[in-house]
mmCIF file of C-alpha atoms and ligand atoms in Angstrom:
data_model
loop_
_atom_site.group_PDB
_atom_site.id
_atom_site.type_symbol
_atom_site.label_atom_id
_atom_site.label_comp_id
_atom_site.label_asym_id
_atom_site.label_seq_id
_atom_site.Cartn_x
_atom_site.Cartn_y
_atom_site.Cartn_z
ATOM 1 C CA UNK A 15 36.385 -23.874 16.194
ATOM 2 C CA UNK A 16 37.672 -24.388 19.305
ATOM 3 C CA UNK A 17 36.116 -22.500 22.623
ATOM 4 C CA UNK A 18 36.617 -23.299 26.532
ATOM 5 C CA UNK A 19 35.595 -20.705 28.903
ATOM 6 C CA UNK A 20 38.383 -19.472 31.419
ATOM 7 C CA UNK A 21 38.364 -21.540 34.381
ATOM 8 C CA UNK A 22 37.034 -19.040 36.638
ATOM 9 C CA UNK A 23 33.058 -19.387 34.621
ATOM 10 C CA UNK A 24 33.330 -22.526 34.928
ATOM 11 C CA UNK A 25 33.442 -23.429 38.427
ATOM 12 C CA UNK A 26 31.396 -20.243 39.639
ATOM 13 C CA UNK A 27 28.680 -21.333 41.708
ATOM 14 C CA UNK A 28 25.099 -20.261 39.871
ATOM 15 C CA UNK A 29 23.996 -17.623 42.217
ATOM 16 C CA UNK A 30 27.666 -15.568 41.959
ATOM 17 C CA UNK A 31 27.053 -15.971 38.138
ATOM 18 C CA UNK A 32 23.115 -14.450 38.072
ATOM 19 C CA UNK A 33 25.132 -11.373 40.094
ATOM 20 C CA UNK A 34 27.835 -11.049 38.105
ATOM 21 C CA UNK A 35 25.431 -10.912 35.329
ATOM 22 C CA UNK A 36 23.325 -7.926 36.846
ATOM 23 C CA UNK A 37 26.317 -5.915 38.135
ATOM 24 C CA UNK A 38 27.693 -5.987 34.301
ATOM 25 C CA UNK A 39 24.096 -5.106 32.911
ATOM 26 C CA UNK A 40 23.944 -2.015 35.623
ATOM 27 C CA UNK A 41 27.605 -1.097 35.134
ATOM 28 C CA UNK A 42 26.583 -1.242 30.855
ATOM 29 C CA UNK A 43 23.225 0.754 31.261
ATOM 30 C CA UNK A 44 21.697 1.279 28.367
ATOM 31 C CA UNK A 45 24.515 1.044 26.292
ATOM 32 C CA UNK A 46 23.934 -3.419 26.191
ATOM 33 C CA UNK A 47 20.944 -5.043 25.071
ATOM 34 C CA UNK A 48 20.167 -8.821 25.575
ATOM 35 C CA UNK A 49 18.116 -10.842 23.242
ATOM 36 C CA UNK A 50 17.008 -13.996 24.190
ATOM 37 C CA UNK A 51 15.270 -16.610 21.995
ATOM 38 C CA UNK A 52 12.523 -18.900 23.294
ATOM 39 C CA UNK A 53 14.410 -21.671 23.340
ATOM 40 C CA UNK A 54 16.938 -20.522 25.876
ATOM 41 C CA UNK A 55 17.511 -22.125 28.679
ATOM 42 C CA UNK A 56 15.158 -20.278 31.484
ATOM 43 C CA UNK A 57 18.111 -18.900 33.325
ATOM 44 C CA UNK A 58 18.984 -17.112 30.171
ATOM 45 C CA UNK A 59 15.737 -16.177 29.079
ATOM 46 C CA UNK A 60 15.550 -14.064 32.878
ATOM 47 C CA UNK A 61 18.150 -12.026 31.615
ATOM 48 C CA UNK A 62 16.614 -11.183 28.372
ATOM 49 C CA UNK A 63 15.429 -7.677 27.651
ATOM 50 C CA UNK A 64 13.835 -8.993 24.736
ATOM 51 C CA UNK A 65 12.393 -12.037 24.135
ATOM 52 C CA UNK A 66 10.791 -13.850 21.316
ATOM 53 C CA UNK A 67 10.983 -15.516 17.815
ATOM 54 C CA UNK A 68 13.446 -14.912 15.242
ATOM 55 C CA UNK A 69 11.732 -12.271 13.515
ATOM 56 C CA UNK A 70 10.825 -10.507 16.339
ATOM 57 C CA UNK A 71 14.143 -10.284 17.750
ATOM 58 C CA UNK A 72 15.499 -9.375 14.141
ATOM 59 C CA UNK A 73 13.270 -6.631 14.333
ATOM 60 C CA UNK A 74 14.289 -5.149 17.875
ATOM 61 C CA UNK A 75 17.630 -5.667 16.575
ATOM 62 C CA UNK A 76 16.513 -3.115 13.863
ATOM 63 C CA UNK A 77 15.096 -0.797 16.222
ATOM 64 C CA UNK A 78 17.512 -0.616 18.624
ATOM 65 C CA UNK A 79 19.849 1.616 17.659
ATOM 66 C CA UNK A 80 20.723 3.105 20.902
ATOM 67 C CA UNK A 81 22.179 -0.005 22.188
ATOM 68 C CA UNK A 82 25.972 -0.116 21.364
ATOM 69 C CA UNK A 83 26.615 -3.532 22.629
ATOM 70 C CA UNK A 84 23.785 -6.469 21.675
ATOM 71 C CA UNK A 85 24.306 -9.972 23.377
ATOM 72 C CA UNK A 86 21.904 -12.390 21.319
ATOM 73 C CA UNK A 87 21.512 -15.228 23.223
ATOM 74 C CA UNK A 88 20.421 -17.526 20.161
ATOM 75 C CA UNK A 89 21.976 -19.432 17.510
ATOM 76 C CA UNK A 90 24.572 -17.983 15.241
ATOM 77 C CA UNK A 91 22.209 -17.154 12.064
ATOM 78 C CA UNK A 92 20.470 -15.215 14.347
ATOM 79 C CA UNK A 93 23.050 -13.249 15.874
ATOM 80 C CA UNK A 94 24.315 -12.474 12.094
ATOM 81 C CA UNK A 95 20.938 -11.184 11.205
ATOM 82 C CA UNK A 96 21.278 -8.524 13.888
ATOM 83 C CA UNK A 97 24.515 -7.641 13.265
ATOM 84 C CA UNK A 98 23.222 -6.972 9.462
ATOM 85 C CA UNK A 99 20.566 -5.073 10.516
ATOM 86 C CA UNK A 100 22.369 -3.089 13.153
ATOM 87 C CA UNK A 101 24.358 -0.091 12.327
ATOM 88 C CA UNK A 102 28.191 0.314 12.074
ATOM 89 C CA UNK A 103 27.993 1.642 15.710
ATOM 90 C CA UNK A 104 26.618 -1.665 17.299
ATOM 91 C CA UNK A 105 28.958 -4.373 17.937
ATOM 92 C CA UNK A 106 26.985 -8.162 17.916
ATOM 93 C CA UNK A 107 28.273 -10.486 20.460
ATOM 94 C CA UNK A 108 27.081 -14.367 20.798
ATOM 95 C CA UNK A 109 27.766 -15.409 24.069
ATOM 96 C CA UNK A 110 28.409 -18.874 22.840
ATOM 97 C CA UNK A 111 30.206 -19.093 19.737
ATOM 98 C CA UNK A 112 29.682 -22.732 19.262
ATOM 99 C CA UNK A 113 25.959 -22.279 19.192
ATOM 100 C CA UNK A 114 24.922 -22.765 15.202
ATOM 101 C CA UNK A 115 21.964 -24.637 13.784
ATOM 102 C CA UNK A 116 22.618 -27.667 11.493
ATOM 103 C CA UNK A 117 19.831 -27.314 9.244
ATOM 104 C CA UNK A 118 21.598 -23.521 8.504
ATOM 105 C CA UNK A 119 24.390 -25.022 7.426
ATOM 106 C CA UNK A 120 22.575 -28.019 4.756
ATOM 107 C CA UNK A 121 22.181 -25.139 2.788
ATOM 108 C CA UNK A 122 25.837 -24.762 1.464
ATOM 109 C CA UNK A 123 26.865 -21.729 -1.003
ATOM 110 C CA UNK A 124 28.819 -24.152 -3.909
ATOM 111 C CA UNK A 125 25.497 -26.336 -3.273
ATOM 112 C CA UNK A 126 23.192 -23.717 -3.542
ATOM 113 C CA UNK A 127 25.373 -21.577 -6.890
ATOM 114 C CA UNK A 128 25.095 -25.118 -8.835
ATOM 115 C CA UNK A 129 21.706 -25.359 -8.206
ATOM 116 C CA UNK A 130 20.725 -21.864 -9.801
ATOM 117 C CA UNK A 131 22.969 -22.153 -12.732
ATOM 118 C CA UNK A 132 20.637 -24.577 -13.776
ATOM 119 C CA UNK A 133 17.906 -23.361 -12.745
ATOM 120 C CA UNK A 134 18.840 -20.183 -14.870
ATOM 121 C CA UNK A 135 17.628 -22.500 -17.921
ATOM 122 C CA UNK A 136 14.236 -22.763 -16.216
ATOM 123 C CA UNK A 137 14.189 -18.760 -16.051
ATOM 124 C CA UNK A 138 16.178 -17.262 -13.125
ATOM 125 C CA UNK A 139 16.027 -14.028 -11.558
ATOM 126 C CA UNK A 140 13.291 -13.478 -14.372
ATOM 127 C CA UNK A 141 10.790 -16.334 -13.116
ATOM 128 C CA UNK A 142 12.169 -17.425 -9.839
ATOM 129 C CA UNK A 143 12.239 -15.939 -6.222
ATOM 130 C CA UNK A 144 15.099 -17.206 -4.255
ATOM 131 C CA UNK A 145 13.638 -17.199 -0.564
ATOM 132 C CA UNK A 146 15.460 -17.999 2.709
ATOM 133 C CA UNK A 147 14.291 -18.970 5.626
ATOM 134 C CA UNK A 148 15.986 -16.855 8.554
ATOM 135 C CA UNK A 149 17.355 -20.228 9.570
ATOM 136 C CA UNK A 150 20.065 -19.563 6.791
ATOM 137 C CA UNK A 151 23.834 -18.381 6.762
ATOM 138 C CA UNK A 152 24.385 -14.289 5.640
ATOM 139 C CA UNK A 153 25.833 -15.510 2.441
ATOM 140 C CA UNK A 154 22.675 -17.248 1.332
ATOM 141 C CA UNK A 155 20.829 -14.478 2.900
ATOM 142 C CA UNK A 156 23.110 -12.499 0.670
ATOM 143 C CA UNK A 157 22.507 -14.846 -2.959
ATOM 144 C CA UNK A 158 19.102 -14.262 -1.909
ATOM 145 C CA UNK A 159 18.969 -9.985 -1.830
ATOM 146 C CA UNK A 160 20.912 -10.405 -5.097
ATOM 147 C CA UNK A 161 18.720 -12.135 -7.020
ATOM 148 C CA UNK A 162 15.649 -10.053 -6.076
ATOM 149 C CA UNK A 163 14.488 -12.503 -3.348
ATOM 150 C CA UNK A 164 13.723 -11.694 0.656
ATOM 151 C CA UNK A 165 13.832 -13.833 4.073
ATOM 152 C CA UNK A 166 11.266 -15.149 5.376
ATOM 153 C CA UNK A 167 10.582 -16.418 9.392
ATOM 154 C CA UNK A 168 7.743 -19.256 10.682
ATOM 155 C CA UNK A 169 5.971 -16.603 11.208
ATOM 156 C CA UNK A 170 5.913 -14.317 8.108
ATOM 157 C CA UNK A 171 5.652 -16.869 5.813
ATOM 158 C CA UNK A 172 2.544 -16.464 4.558
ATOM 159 C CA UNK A 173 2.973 -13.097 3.540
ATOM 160 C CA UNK A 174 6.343 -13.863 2.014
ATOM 161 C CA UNK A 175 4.600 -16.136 -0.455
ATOM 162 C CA UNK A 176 2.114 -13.819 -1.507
ATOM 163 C CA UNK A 177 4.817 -10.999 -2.135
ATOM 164 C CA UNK A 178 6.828 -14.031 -4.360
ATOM 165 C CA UNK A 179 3.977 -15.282 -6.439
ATOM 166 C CA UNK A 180 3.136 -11.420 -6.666
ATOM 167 C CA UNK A 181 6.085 -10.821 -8.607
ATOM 168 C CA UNK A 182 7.300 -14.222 -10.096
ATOM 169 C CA UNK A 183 6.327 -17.261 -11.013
ATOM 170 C CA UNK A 184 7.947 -19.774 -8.957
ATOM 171 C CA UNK A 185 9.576 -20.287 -5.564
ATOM 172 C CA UNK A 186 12.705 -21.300 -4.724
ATOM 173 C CA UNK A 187 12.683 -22.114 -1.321
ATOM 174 C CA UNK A 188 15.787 -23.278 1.488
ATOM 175 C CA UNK A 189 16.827 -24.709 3.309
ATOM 176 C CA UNK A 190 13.667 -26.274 5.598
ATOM 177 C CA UNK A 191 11.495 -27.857 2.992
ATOM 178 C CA UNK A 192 8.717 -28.532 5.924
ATOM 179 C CA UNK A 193 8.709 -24.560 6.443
ATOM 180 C CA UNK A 194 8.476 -24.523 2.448
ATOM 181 C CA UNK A 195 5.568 -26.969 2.089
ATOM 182 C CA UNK A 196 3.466 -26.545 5.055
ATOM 183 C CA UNK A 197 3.655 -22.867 4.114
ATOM 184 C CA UNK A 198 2.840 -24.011 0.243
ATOM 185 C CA UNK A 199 -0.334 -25.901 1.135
ATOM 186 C CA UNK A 200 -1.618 -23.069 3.642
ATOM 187 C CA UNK A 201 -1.009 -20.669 0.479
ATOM 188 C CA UNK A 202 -3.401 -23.172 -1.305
ATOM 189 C CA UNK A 203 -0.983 -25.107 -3.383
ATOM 190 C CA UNK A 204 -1.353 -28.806 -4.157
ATOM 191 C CA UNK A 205 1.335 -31.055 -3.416
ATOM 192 C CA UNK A 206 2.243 -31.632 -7.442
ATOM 193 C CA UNK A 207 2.833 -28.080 -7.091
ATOM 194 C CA UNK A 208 6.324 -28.461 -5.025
ATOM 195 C CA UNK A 209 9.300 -30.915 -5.566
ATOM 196 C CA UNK A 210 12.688 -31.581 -2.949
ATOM 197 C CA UNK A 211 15.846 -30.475 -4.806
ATOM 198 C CA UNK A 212 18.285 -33.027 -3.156
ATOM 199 C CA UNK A 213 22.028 -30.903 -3.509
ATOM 200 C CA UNK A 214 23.461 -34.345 -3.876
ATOM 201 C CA UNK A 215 21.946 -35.566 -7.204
ATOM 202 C CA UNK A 216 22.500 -34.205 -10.097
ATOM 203 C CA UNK A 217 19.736 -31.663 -11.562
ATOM 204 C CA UNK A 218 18.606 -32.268 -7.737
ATOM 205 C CA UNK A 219 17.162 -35.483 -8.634
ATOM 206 C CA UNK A 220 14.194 -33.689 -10.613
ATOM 207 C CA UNK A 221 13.544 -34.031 -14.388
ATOM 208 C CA UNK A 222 13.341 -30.895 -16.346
ATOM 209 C CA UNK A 223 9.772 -31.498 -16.696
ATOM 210 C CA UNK A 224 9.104 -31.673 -13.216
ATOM 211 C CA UNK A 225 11.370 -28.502 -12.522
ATOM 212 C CA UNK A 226 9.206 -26.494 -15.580
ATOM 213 C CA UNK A 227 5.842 -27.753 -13.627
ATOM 214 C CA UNK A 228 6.634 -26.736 -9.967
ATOM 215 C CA UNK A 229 6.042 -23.359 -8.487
ATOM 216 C CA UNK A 230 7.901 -24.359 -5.036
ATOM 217 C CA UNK A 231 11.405 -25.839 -5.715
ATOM 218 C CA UNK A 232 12.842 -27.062 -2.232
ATOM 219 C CA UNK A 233 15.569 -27.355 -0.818
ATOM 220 C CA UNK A 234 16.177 -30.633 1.141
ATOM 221 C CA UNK A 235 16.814 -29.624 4.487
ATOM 222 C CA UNK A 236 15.553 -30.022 7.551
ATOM 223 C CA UNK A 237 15.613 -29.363 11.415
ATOM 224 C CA UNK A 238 16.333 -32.872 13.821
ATOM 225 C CA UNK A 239 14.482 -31.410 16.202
ATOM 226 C CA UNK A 240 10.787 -30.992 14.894
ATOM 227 C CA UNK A 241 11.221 -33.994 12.592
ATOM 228 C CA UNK A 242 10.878 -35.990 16.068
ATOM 229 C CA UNK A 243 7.523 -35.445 15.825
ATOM 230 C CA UNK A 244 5.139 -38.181 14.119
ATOM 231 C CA UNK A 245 1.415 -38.209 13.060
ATOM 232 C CA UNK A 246 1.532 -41.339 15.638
ATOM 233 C CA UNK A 247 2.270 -38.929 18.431
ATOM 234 C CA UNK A 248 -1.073 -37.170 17.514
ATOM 235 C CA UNK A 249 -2.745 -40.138 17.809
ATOM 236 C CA UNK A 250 -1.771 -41.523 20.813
ATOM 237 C CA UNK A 251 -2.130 -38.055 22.657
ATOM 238 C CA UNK A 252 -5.412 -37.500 21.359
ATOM 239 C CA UNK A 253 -6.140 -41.332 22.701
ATOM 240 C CA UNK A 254 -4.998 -40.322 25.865
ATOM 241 C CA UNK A 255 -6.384 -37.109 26.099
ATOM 242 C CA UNK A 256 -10.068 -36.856 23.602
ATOM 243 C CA UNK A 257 -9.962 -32.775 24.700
ATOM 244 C CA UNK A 258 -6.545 -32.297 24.165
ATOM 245 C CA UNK A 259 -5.396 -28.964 22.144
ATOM 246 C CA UNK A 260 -2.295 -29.455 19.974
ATOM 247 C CA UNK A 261 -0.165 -26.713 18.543
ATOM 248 C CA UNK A 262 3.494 -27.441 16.782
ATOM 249 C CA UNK A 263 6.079 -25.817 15.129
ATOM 250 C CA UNK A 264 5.566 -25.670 10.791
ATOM 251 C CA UNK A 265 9.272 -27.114 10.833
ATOM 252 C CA UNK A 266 7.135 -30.487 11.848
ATOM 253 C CA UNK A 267 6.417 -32.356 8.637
ATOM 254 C CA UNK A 268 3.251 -32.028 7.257
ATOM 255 C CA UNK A 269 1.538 -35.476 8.239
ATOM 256 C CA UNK A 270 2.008 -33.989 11.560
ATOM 257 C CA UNK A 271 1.091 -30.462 10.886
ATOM 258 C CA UNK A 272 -2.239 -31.381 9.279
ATOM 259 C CA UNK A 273 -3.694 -33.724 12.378
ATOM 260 C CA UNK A 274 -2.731 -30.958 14.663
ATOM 261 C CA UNK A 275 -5.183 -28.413 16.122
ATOM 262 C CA UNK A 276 -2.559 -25.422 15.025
ATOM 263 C CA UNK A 277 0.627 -24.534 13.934
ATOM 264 C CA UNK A 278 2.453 -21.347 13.596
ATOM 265 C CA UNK A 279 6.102 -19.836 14.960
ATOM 266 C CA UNK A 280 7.220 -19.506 18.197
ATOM 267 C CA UNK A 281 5.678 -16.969 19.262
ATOM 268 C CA UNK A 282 2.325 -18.223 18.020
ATOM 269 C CA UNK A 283 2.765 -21.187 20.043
ATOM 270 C CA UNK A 284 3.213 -19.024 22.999
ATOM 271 C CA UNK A 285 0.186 -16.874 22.339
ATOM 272 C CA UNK A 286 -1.970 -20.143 21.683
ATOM 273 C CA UNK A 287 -1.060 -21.378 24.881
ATOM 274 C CA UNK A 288 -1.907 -18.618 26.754
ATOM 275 C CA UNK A 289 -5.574 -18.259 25.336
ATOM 276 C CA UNK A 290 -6.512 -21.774 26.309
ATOM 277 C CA UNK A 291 -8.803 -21.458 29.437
ATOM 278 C CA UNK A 292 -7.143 -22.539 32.930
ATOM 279 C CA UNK A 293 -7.734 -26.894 32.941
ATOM 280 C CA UNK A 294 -7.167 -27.224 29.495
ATOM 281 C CA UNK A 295 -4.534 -30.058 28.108
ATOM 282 C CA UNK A 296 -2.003 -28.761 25.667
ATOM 283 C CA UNK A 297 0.517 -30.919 23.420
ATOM 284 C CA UNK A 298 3.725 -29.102 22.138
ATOM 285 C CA UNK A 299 5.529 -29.718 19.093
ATOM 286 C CA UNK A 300 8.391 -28.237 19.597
ATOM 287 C CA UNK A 301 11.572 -27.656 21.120
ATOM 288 C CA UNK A 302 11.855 -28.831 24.998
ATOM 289 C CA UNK A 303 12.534 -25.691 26.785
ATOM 290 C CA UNK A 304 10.053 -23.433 25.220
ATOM 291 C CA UNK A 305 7.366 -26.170 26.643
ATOM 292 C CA UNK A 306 9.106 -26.425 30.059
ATOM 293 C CA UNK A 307 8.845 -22.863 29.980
ATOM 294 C CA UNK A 308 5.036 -21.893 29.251
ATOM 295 C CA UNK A 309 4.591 -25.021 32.068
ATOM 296 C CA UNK A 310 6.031 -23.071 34.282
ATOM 297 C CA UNK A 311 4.526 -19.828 33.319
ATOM 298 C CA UNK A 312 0.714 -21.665 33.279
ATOM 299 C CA UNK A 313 0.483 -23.944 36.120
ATOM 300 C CA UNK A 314 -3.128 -23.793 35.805
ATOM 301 C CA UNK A 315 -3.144 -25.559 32.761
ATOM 302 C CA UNK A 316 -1.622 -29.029 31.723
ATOM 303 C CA UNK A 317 1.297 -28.836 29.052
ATOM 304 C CA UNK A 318 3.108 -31.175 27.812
ATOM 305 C CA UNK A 319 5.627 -32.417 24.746
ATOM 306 C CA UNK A 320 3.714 -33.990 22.032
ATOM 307 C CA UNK A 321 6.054 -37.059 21.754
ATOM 308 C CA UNK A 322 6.228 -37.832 25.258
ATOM 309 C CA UNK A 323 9.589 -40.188 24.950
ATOM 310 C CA UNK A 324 12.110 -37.792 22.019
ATOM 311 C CA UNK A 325 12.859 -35.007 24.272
ATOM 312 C CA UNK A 326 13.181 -32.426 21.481
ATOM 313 C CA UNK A 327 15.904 -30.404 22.818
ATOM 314 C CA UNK A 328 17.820 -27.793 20.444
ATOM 315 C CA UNK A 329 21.364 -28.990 22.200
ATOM 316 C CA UNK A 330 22.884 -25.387 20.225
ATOM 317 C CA UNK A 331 20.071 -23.281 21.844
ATOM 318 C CA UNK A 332 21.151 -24.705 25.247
ATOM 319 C CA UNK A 333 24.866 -24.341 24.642
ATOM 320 C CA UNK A 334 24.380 -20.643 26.102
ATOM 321 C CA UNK A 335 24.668 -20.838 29.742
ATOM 322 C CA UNK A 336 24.683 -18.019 32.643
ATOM 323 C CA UNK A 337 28.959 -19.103 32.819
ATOM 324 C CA UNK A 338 29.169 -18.017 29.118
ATOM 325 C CA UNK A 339 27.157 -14.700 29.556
ATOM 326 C CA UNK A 340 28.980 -13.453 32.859
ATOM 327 C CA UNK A 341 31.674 -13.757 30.407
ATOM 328 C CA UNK A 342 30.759 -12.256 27.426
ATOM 329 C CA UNK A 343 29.007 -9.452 29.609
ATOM 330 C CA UNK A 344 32.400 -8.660 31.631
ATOM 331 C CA UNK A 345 35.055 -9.516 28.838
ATOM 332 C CA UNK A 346 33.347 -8.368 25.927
ATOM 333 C CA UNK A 347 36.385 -5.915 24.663
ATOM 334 C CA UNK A 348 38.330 -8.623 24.348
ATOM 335 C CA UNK A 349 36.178 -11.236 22.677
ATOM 336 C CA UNK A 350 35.816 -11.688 18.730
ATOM 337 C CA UNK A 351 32.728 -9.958 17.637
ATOM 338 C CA UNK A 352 29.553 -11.406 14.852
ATOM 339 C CA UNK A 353 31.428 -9.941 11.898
ATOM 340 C CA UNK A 354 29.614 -10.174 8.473
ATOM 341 C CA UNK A 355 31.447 -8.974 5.380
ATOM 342 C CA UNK A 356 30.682 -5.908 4.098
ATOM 343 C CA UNK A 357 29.921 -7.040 -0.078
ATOM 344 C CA UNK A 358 27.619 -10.206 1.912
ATOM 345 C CA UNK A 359 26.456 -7.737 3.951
ATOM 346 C CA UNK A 360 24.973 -5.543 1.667
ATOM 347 C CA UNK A 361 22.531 -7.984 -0.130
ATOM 348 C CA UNK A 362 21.916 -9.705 3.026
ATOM 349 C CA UNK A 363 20.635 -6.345 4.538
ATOM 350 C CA UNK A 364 18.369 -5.667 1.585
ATOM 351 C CA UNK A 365 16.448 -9.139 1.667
ATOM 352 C CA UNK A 366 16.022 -8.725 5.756
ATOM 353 C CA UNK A 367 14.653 -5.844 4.598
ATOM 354 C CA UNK A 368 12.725 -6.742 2.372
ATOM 355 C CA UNK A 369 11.621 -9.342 4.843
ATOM 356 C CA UNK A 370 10.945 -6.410 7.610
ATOM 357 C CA UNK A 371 8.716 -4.064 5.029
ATOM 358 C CA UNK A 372 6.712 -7.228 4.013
ATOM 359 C CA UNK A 373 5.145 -8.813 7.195
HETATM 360 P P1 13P B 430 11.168 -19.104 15.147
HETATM 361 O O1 13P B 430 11.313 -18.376 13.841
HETATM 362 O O2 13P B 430 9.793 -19.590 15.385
HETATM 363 O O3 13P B 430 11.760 -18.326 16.256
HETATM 364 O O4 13P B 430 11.999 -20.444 15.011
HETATM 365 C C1 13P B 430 13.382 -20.437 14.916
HETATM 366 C C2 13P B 430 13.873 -21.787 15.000
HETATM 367 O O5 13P B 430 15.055 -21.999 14.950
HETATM 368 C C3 13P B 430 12.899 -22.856 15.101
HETATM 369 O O6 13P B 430 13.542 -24.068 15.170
HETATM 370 FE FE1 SF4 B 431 18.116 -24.939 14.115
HETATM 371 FE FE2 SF4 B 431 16.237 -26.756 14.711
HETATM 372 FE FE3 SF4 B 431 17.706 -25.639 16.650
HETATM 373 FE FE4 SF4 B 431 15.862 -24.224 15.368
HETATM 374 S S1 SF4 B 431 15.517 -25.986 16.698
HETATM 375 S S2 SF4 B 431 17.938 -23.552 15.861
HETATM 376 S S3 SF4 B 431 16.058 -25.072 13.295
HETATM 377 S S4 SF4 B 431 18.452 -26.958 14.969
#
């Protein structure tokens, strides 16, 4: 896809930007809503009359049916997952269109039908629980409402699981197989218990044994961003700092999960942070802005990235800048809406939903 902003965004200066932006919210009343992840850039995030995690935003989305015109200022799964929960009267807009998330897009439909034909022979829809990760495109969310299955964010996991194993035997889990097994081993599963199907082996590169014995199959994908982190970054912070509190993302991998102090979503980092007393020395695992962010918000207290040297920036969460939503916000008629098709659509709806009813 190919996207370049009309010159006149691009060389505005910032501040005629921030009031082009807040004449087109007046002029647009109530009738726009802008969602804002975490991860935005700050600039963004000011504009934001929401912000939060994905599942909180996916449930605002939900909500807010009033709004006619929703500018998610996110990544593109997320934008899709409002415009499947919003109704036929709300039009989805993401500012920039070139904003996805790679680890989305490891999960690949073909990939992802080949793999359940054979797991059919180890039971299907009968035994196994397809379950998505929001990170995932609306067709898998789709596969996934079809074969009885639900979505599941960082920070409904839990819950999630017990609905799964409630109902069926055995997991099958994409695309962030951190997510999958950090959530697996909270739930009280051993590590036996889960195998990696790798979509480019055949039979995923698991014997049938192994694929009769687990209860979590999956997939192999995973986020560049919190796989920065290392159980050696733990280490040397806690060196450094013997007091230190450390929180991080369950997208980490485990080694690194398991040495820190706490894990949990977004929005669980950002409630951690701000029940540490004034003084205190936090260590983020996660993405860059979010911890720029809460610094900036606490200046009483002493935040900082767990690596210290990766910079863990989400370079599609910071593709949205104030030039692209002056533009979407003032040319919106004109520009190509999130459009999800109506037969994805319909399954897609009823595992968000199912993902909504079970938190
Ligand atoms: P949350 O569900 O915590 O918002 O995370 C989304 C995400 O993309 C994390 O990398
Ligand atoms: Fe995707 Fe990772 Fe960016 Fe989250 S931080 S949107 S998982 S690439």
């Amino acid at each position: 896809m190919y996207f370049a902003l009309p010159e006149e965004y691009r060389i505005s200066a910032p501040d005629e930007l921030k009031n082009r932006i807040k004449e087109a919210k007046t002029k647009l009343g109530n009738s726009a809503f802008i969602l804002a992840h975490h991860y935005q850039r700050a600039e963004i995030v000011e504009f934001g009359d929401a912000v939060g995690d994905s599942f909180a935003l996916s449930k605002i989305a939900a909500e807010n049916a009033n709004a006619e015109y929703i500018f998610f200022c996110g990544v593109h799964f997320m934008a899709e997952a409002a415009e499947i929960l919003s109704t036929d009267k709300q039009t989805v807009f993401l500012p920039n269109p070139l904003a996805g998330c790679p680890m989305a897009d490891m999960a690949e439909m073909d990939d992802v039908l080949l793999a359940w034909e054979t797991l059919e022979n180890f039971g299907g829809d009968k035994k196994i629980m397809p379950v998505s990760y929001m990170n995932s495109t609306a067709a898998l969310k789709g596969f996934t409402g079809e074969h009885g299955g639900l979505i599941c964010t960082s920070s409904n996991a839990d819950a999630v699981y017990k609905y799964g194993f409630s109902n069926r035997e055995k997991l099958f889990f994409f695309p962030d197989q951190h997510l999958g097994y950090n959530t697996g081993i909270k739930y009280g599963l051993k590590p036996e218990d889960m195998v990696v199907w790798d979509f480019s082996l055949d039979n995923g590169g698991l014997t049938n044994e192994q694929l009769d014995k687990a209860k979590i199959i999956l997939w192999k994908g995973h986020c560049h961003v919190h796989t920065n982190f290392t159980a050696k970054h733990i280490e040397e912070t806690r060196m450094k700092f013997p007091d230190v509190k450390i929180v991080v993302h369950p997208e980490c991998p485990h080694e690194v999960v398991k040495e820190a102090d706490a894990f949990g979503s977004t929005s669980f980092i950002v409630n951690f942070v701000e029940k540490q007393p004034p003084g205190s020395n936090i260590a983020i695992g996660t993405e860059i802005n979010l911890i720029n962010r809460l610094g900036m918000l606490y200046p009483d207290k002493n935040i900082f990235e767990l690596s210290g040297t990766t910079c863990p920036v989400c370079a599609n969460m910071y593709r949205t800048t104030i030039n692209d939503l002056a533009y979407c916000l003032e040319n919106f008629k004109d520009i190509k809406p999130i459009q999800v098709p109506e037969d994805v659509k319909v399954n897609a709806r009823i595992a968000l939903e199912r993902m909504l009813a079970v938190h």
